[in-house]
Coordinates of C-alpha atoms in Angstrom, one line a residue:
M789 CA -14.8 -4.0 66.9
P790 CA -15.7 -0.6 65.2
V791 CA -12.1 -0.3 64.4
A792 CA -12.0 -3.8 62.9
R793 CA -15.2 -3.2 60.9
G794 CA -13.7 0.1 59.7
I795 CA -10.8 -1.5 58.4
G796 CA -12.7 -4.4 56.7
R797 CA -15.0 -1.7 55.2
W798 CA -12.0 0.2 53.6
L799 CA -10.5 -2.9 52.4
T800 CA -13.6 -3.9 50.7
V801 CA -13.8 -0.4 49.1
A802 CA -10.1 -0.8 48.1
L803 CA -10.7 -4.3 46.5
L804 CA -13.8 -3.2 44.5
L805 CA -12.1 0.0 43.2
L806 CA -8.8 -1.8 42.4
L807 CA -10.8 -4.2 40.3
A808 CA -12.8 -1.6 38.6
A809 CA -9.6 0.2 37.9
L810 CA -8.1 -3.0 36.1
E811 CA -11.2 -3.3 34.1
V812 CA -11.0 0.3 32.9
L813 CA -7.3 -0.2 32.1
L814 CA -8.1 -3.1 30.1
L815 CA -10.8 -1.4 28.3
V816 CA -8.6 1.6 27.4
L817 CA -5.7 -1.0 26.0
V818 CA -8.2 -2.8 24.0
F819 CA -10.2 0.0 22.5
V820 CA -8.5 3.5 22.7
P821 CA -5.8 4.6 20.2
L822 CA -2.5 4.9 22.2
P823 CA 0.9 6.3 21.5
R824 CA 3.1 3.6 19.8
R825 CA 5.6 3.4 22.3
P826 CA 7.1 0.0 22.3
L827 CA 5.7 -1.2 25.7
V828 CA 2.4 0.4 25.2
A829 CA 1.9 -1.2 21.7
A830 CA 3.0 -4.5 23.0
A831 CA 0.4 -4.4 25.8
S832 CA -2.3 -3.1 23.5
V833 CA -1.6 -5.8 20.9
L834 CA -1.6 -8.6 23.6
A835 CA -4.8 -7.3 25.3
T836 CA -6.5 -6.9 21.9
S837 CA -5.4 -10.4 20.8
W838 CA -6.9 -12.0 23.7
C839 CA -9.6 -9.4 24.3
T840 CA -12.6 -12.0 25.1
A841 CA -10.6 -13.6 28.0
V842 CA -8.6 -10.3 29.0
L843 CA -11.9 -8.5 29.6
G844 CA -14.3 -11.5 30.3
V845 CA -12.4 -13.0 33.1
P846 CA -11.9 -10.0 35.3
A847 CA -15.6 -9.1 34.5
L848 CA -17.0 -12.3 35.6
L849 CA -14.8 -12.2 38.7
G850 CA -16.1 -8.7 39.4
L851 CA -19.7 -9.7 39.2
V852 CA -19.2 -13.0 41.2
L853 CA -17.3 -10.8 44.1
V854 CA -19.9 -7.9 44.1
R855 CA -22.6 -10.5 44.3
A856 CA -20.8 -12.3 47.2
L857 CA -20.3 -9.3 49.1
W858 CA -23.5 -7.3 48.3
R859 CA -25.2 -8.6 51.5
T860 CA -22.4 -8.1 53.9
R861 CA -22.3 -5.2 56.3
A862 CA -19.3 -3.8 54.7
V863 CA -20.9 -3.5 51.3
R864 CA -24.0 -2.0 52.9
T865 CA -22.2 0.9 54.3
T866 CA -20.0 1.3 51.0
R867 CA -22.7 0.6 48.4
W868 CA -21.2 3.2 46.0
A869 CA -18.0 1.3 45.6
A870 CA -20.1 -1.9 44.8
W871 CA -21.9 0.0 42.2
V872 CA -18.7 1.4 40.7
A873 CA -17.3 -2.3 40.4
L874 CA -20.5 -3.5 39.0
S875 CA -20.9 -1.0 36.3
A876 CA -17.2 -1.5 35.4
S877 CA -17.6 -5.4 35.3
A878 CA -20.8 -5.1 33.2
V879 CA -19.3 -2.8 30.6
A880 CA -16.2 -5.0 30.5
L881 CA -18.3 -8.1 30.1
A882 CA -20.4 -6.6 27.3
S883 CA -16.9 -5.4 25.5
A884 CA -15.6 -9.0 25.8
L885 CA -18.6 -10.4 23.9
A886 CA -18.8 -7.8 21.4
P887 CA -15.5 -8.7 19.3
Y888 CA -16.6 -12.3 19.5
A889 CA -20.0 -11.7 18.1
A890 CA -18.6 -9.4 15.3
A891 CA -16.0 -11.9 14.6
L892 CA -18.4 -14.9 14.5
A893 CA -20.6 -13.0 11.9
T894 CA -17.6 -12.6 9.8
A895 CA -16.6 -16.2 10.1
R896 CA -19.9 -17.3 9.1
V897 CA -20.1 -15.1 6.1
H898 CA -17.0 -17.2 5.0
G899 CA -18.8 -20.5 5.9
E900 CA -16.8 -21.0 9.1
G901 CA -17.3 -21.0 13.0
L902 CA -15.0 -20.0 15.8
S903 CA -13.6 -22.1 18.6
L904 CA -13.0 -20.8 22.1
A905 CA -10.7 -23.4 23.1
A906 CA -8.6 -22.6 20.1
Q907 CA -8.0 -19.0 21.2
F908 CA -5.3 -20.4 23.5
A909 CA -3.3 -22.0 20.9
G910 CA -0.4 -19.8 21.7
L911 CA 2.0 -17.4 20.0
N912 CA 3.0 -17.3 16.4
Y913 CA 6.4 -15.5 16.9
A914 CA 10.0 -16.8 17.0
R915 CA 12.7 -14.7 18.5
E916 CA 15.4 -15.8 15.8
P917 CA 15.4 -17.2 12.3
A918 CA 15.3 -21.0 11.8
R919 CA 19.0 -21.4 11.2
D920 CA 18.8 -25.1 10.4
R921 CA 16.8 -24.2 7.4
T922 CA 19.1 -21.2 6.3
L923 CA 20.7 -20.7 3.0
V924 CA 22.2 -17.7 1.1
Y925 CA 20.1 -16.8 -1.9
A926 CA 22.3 -13.8 -3.0
R927 CA 25.2 -11.4 -2.4
V928 CA 24.2 -7.7 -2.6
G929 CA 27.3 -5.7 -2.2
K930 CA 28.8 -7.0 1.1
H931 CA 25.4 -8.2 2.3
R932 CA 24.7 -12.1 2.3
M933 CA 21.1 -12.2 1.7
K934 CA 19.4 -15.4 3.5
M935 CA 16.2 -17.2 3.4
D936 CA 14.8 -20.2 5.5
V937 CA 13.5 -23.0 3.4
W938 CA 10.6 -24.8 4.8
L939 CA 9.4 -27.9 3.0
P940 CA 6.5 -30.2 3.5
G941 CA 7.5 -33.6 5.3
G942 CA 7.4 -36.9 3.5
R943 CA 8.7 -38.0 0.3
R944 CA 9.6 -35.8 -2.6
P945 CA 6.3 -35.4 -4.5
R946 CA 5.8 -36.9 -7.9
T947 CA 4.6 -33.8 -9.4
T948 CA 5.5 -30.1 -8.9
R949 CA 4.0 -28.3 -6.1
P950 CA 3.3 -24.5 -5.5
A951 CA 5.4 -22.4 -3.2
V952 CA 4.9 -19.2 -1.0
V953 CA 7.6 -16.6 -0.7
W954 CA 7.1 -15.1 2.7
V955 CA 8.2 -11.5 3.6
H956 CA 8.5 -10.7 7.2
G957 CA 7.3 -7.4 8.9
G958 CA 9.0 -5.1 11.3
G959 CA 8.4 -1.5 10.0
W960 CA 11.0 -1.9 7.2
E961 CA 13.9 -1.5 9.9
S962 CA 13.5 -4.7 12.0
G963 CA 12.3 -8.2 12.0
H964 CA 13.8 -11.4 10.6
R965 CA 13.0 -14.3 8.3
S966 CA 10.9 -17.3 10.1
Q967 CA 9.3 -14.5 12.4
T968 CA 5.9 -16.0 12.1
P969 CA 6.9 -19.8 11.8
R970 CA 3.3 -21.3 12.4
W971 CA 2.4 -19.8 9.2
N972 CA 5.1 -21.8 7.6
E973 CA 4.1 -25.0 9.3
W974 CA 0.6 -24.4 8.5
L975 CA 1.5 -24.0 4.7
N976 CA 3.6 -27.0 4.9
D977 CA 0.9 -29.0 6.2
R978 CA -1.0 -28.0 3.1
G979 CA 1.7 -29.2 0.7
Y980 CA 3.2 -25.7 -0.1
A981 CA 6.9 -25.0 0.0
V982 CA 7.7 -21.9 2.0
F983 CA 10.7 -19.6 1.3
D984 CA 10.9 -17.1 4.2
I985 CA 13.2 -14.4 3.2
E986 CA 15.1 -11.7 4.6
Y987 CA 15.7 -8.2 3.0
R988 CA 18.1 -5.2 3.7
L989 CA 16.7 -3.2 6.5
A990 CA 16.4 0.6 6.9
P991 CA 18.2 3.0 7.6
R992 CA 20.9 1.3 5.4
A993 CA 18.4 0.3 2.6
T994 CA 15.7 2.4 1.0
Q995 CA 12.1 0.9 0.4
L996 CA 12.8 0.6 -3.6
Q997 CA 16.1 -1.5 -2.6
Q998 CA 13.9 -3.7 -0.3
I999 CA 11.5 -4.3 -3.0
G1000 CA 14.5 -5.2 -5.3
D1001 CA 15.4 -7.7 -2.7
V1002 CA 12.0 -9.4 -2.7
K1003 CA 12.2 -9.6 -6.5
C1004 CA 15.7 -11.0 -6.3
A1005 CA 14.4 -13.7 -4.0
I1006 CA 11.5 -14.5 -6.5
G1007 CA 14.0 -14.9 -9.0
W1008 CA 16.1 -17.4 -7.0
V1009 CA 13.0 -19.4 -6.2
R1010 CA 12.1 -19.6 -9.8
G1011 CA 15.7 -20.4 -11.0
N1012 CA 15.8 -23.2 -8.3
A1013 CA 12.4 -24.5 -8.6
A1014 CA 13.5 -28.0 -9.9
R1015 CA 15.7 -28.5 -6.9
Y1016 CA 12.7 -28.1 -4.4
A1017 CA 10.0 -29.7 -6.9
V1018 CA 8.2 -26.3 -7.1
D1019 CA 6.2 -25.4 -10.1
P1020 CA 7.7 -21.8 -11.0
S1021 CA 4.4 -20.8 -12.4
R1022 CA 2.6 -21.2 -9.1
I1023 CA 4.5 -18.9 -6.7
V1024 CA 2.7 -16.9 -4.3
L1025 CA 4.1 -13.7 -2.7
A1026 CA 2.8 -13.0 1.0
G1027 CA 3.9 -10.7 3.7
T1028 CA 3.0 -9.1 7.0
S1029 CA 3.0 -5.5 7.9
A1030 CA 6.0 -3.8 6.0
G1031 CA 6.5 -7.1 4.5
G1032 CA 2.8 -7.0 3.0
N1033 CA 3.6 -3.6 1.6
L1034 CA 6.8 -4.9 0.0
A1035 CA 5.0 -7.9 -1.3
L1036 CA 2.3 -6.0 -3.0
S1037 CA 4.6 -3.5 -4.5
A1038 CA 7.1 -6.3 -6.0
A1039 CA 4.1 -8.0 -7.3
Y1040 CA 2.6 -5.0 -8.9
T1041 CA 5.8 -3.8 -10.6
A1042 CA 7.1 -7.3 -11.6
R1043 CA 6.8 -6.4 -15.3
D1044 CA 8.3 -2.8 -14.8
N1045 CA 12.2 -1.8 -15.0
R1046 CA 11.7 -0.1 -11.7
P1047 CA 12.5 -1.1 -9.0
R1048 CA 14.8 -3.7 -10.7
P1049 CA 15.7 -6.8 -8.7
S1050 CA 18.8 -6.2 -6.6
C1051 CA 20.5 -9.5 -8.1
E1052 CA 20.9 -11.1 -11.4
T1053 CA 17.7 -13.3 -11.8
R1054 CA 16.7 -16.1 -14.3
G1055 CA 13.6 -14.8 -16.1
D1056 CA 10.8 -12.7 -14.6
T1057 CA 9.8 -12.2 -11.1
S1058 CA 6.1 -12.5 -11.5
V1059 CA 4.1 -14.3 -9.1
R1060 CA 0.6 -16.1 -9.4
A1061 CA -0.8 -14.2 -6.5
V1062 CA -0.1 -11.9 -3.6
V1063 CA -1.3 -11.8 -0.1
S1064 CA -1.0 -8.9 2.3
F1065 CA -1.5 -9.1 6.1
Y1066 CA -2.1 -5.5 7.5
G1067 CA 0.4 -4.0 5.1
P1068 CA 0.6 -0.2 4.4
T1069 CA -0.8 0.7 0.8
D1070 CA 0.0 4.3 0.6
M1071 CA 3.4 5.6 1.8
A1072 CA 2.4 9.4 1.4
G1073 CA -0.6 8.6 3.5
M1074 CA 1.2 6.9 6.2
I1075 CA 3.1 10.3 6.9
A1076 CA 1.0 13.0 5.5
G1077 CA 0.0 15.4 8.3
G1078 CA 2.5 14.2 10.8
A1079 CA 5.8 15.0 12.0
N1080 CA 7.3 12.2 10.0
R1081 CA 7.0 14.5 7.0
A1082 CA 10.4 16.2 7.9
D1083 CA 11.9 13.2 9.6
P1084 CA 15.3 12.8 7.9
R1085 CA 15.0 8.9 8.6
V1086 CA 11.8 8.9 6.5
R1087 CA 13.3 10.9 3.7
R1088 CA 16.4 8.6 3.7
F1089 CA 14.3 5.5 3.6
M1090 CA 12.0 6.8 0.8
G1091 CA 14.9 8.3 -1.3
G1092 CA 13.8 12.0 -0.6
S1093 CA 10.7 13.8 0.4
L1094 CA 7.2 13.8 -1.1
M1095 CA 8.3 16.5 -3.6
T1096 CA 11.7 15.3 -4.6
A1097 CA 11.1 11.4 -4.5
S1098 CA 7.5 11.2 -6.0
A1099 CA 8.5 8.4 -8.2
G1100 CA 9.7 6.5 -5.2
F1101 CA 6.5 7.1 -3.1
R1102 CA 4.3 5.8 -6.0
L1103 CA 6.4 2.7 -6.7
G1104 CA 6.4 1.9 -2.9
S1105 CA 2.7 2.5 -2.7
P1106 CA 0.6 -0.3 -4.1
V1107 CA -2.6 2.0 -4.1
R1108 CA -0.9 3.9 -6.9
L1109 CA 0.1 0.8 -9.0
V1110 CA -3.2 -0.6 -9.5
R1111 CA -4.0 -2.0 -13.0
G1112 CA -6.6 -4.5 -14.2
D1113 CA -3.9 -7.3 -14.7
V1114 CA -2.1 -7.0 -11.3
P1115 CA -1.9 -10.7 -9.8
P1116 CA -4.9 -11.9 -7.7
T1117 CA -4.8 -10.2 -4.3
L1118 CA -5.8 -11.1 -0.9
L1119 CA -5.9 -8.2 1.6
L1120 CA -6.4 -9.0 5.3
H1121 CA -6.7 -6.1 7.7
G1122 CA -8.0 -5.5 11.2
S1123 CA -10.8 -2.9 11.6
H1124 CA -9.0 -1.7 14.8
D1125 CA -5.6 -1.5 13.4
R1126 CA -3.8 1.4 15.4
L1127 CA -0.5 1.2 13.4
V1128 CA -1.8 1.0 9.8
P1129 CA -5.1 2.6 9.2
V1130 CA -7.8 0.2 8.0
R1131 CA -8.6 2.8 5.5
Q1132 CA -5.5 2.1 3.5
A1133 CA -6.5 -1.5 2.9
R1134 CA -10.1 -0.2 1.9
E1135 CA -8.8 2.3 -0.4
L1136 CA -6.7 -0.4 -2.3
S1137 CA -9.6 -2.7 -2.3
T1138 CA -11.9 0.1 -3.9
R1139 CA -9.2 0.7 -6.6
L1140 CA -8.7 -3.0 -7.4
A1141 CA -12.5 -3.4 -7.7
R1142 CA -12.6 -0.3 -9.9
A1143 CA -10.0 -1.5 -12.3
G1144 CA -11.6 -5.0 -12.5
A1145 CA -8.7 -6.9 -10.9
V1146 CA -9.3 -10.1 -9.1
H1147 CA -9.1 -9.5 -5.4
E1148 CA -10.4 -10.3 -2.2
Y1149 CA -10.6 -8.1 1.0
V1150 CA -11.4 -9.5 4.4
E1151 CA -11.6 -6.9 7.3
I1152 CA -11.1 -8.6 10.6
P1153 CA -13.6 -7.1 13.1
W1154 CA -11.9 -5.2 16.4
A1155 CA -8.6 -6.8 15.2
D1156 CA -5.4 -4.8 15.8
H1157 CA -2.2 -4.8 13.9
A1158 CA -0.3 -8.2 14.0
F1159 CA -3.4 -10.0 15.2
D1160 CA -2.0 -13.3 13.7
Y1161 CA 0.8 -13.2 16.5
N1162 CA -2.0 -14.9 18.7
W1163 CA -2.3 -18.1 16.6
G1164 CA -5.8 -18.8 18.1
N1165 CA -7.5 -15.4 18.3
W1166 CA -10.7 -14.7 16.4
G1167 CA -8.7 -12.9 13.6
T1168 CA -6.6 -15.7 13.0
Q1169 CA -9.2 -18.2 12.9
I1170 CA -10.8 -16.2 10.3
A1171 CA -7.6 -15.7 8.3
R1172 CA -6.6 -19.4 8.1
P1173 CA -9.6 -20.8 6.0
V1174 CA -9.9 -17.6 4.0
L1175 CA -6.1 -18.0 3.0
A1176 CA -6.6 -21.6 2.3
R1177 CA -9.3 -20.9 -0.1
F1178 CA -7.6 -18.1 -1.9
L1179 CA -4.4 -20.3 -2.4
R1180 CA -6.4 -23.3 -3.5
L1181 CA -8.2 -21.1 -6.1
H1182 CA -5.2 -19.3 -7.5
A1183 CA -2.2 -21.8 -6.8
G1184 CA -4.1 -24.8 -7.7
H1185 CA -3.4 -26.9 -4.7

């Protein structure tokens, strides 16, 4: 019997410490800046996107387990382990509630609420393009430039409708059109035609060439507006991450000679408004002080170094392109973004305000990069009504 009690005691200790270790690991994934290795980054984004459930469920389980075992003989003799598990569970529970409380306060500022059930609405990510919607919008060299066309259901409208040109993310070197399909479906449900475009990727293309591709796509949509019952004066440009950077840069340089569209366009490539989800705004700031300053891939992508390609860094940095007459701008950025520092969005918002430009900046509390890949998390629940109001105001629909 003493042997059995000893085994039971150590099994109890092991269970309590394992639970505490799990909670600490989850806390690290949610709150601590970690190296951006693919698996670590994916785990961090997933943990942050569902942080209330990811932290709350183990925390509640730990509290229930400690209470259930507290009066047993095993716990009386290993109470230190119970205290460790209890402390970890309490911290995890408080950490699970903090992002919700902050998000609820932000949602209420915008006249909205949050739904716990909606947090489990699923992913907003597609592993490949929507090929049944695909067409070629230009040929640039040997590259066939494609877009996926998402149109609202029902009959062709009697009057023209607004459109959104959507630019995918992926660090300028990966990603694909229709990568976040639930945004396209959501926009279609509200009457917007969506043209989800691709652009040439690094390292074969520079950032300025990618901006030219975005302008090329805008020109194509303008030239084919009647075909899709689109009002060419009500085109909104939107993008996520690197796509947000390209969208802002293309919108802010629409009237400039550089960078030029990468194909022949009918008319100008201006847009009614522009939206950036967690996009970089200062390319020099993204690499300053890091090893990437000397990385030949970065130099190739930017067309040179900070010294030799200063014009390229300026044209690809929306924060350096601000004027009072830039298109109305919506910036959505997570305060806990561990890939694109939130200070980039704050700086652009500050400069837009100083210039008197029409803009709105919404900072999503505790949200990490790519928060909208979870279609139901607190950040996406805040972003949807904010985007809806912005589009109604500036695209008139």
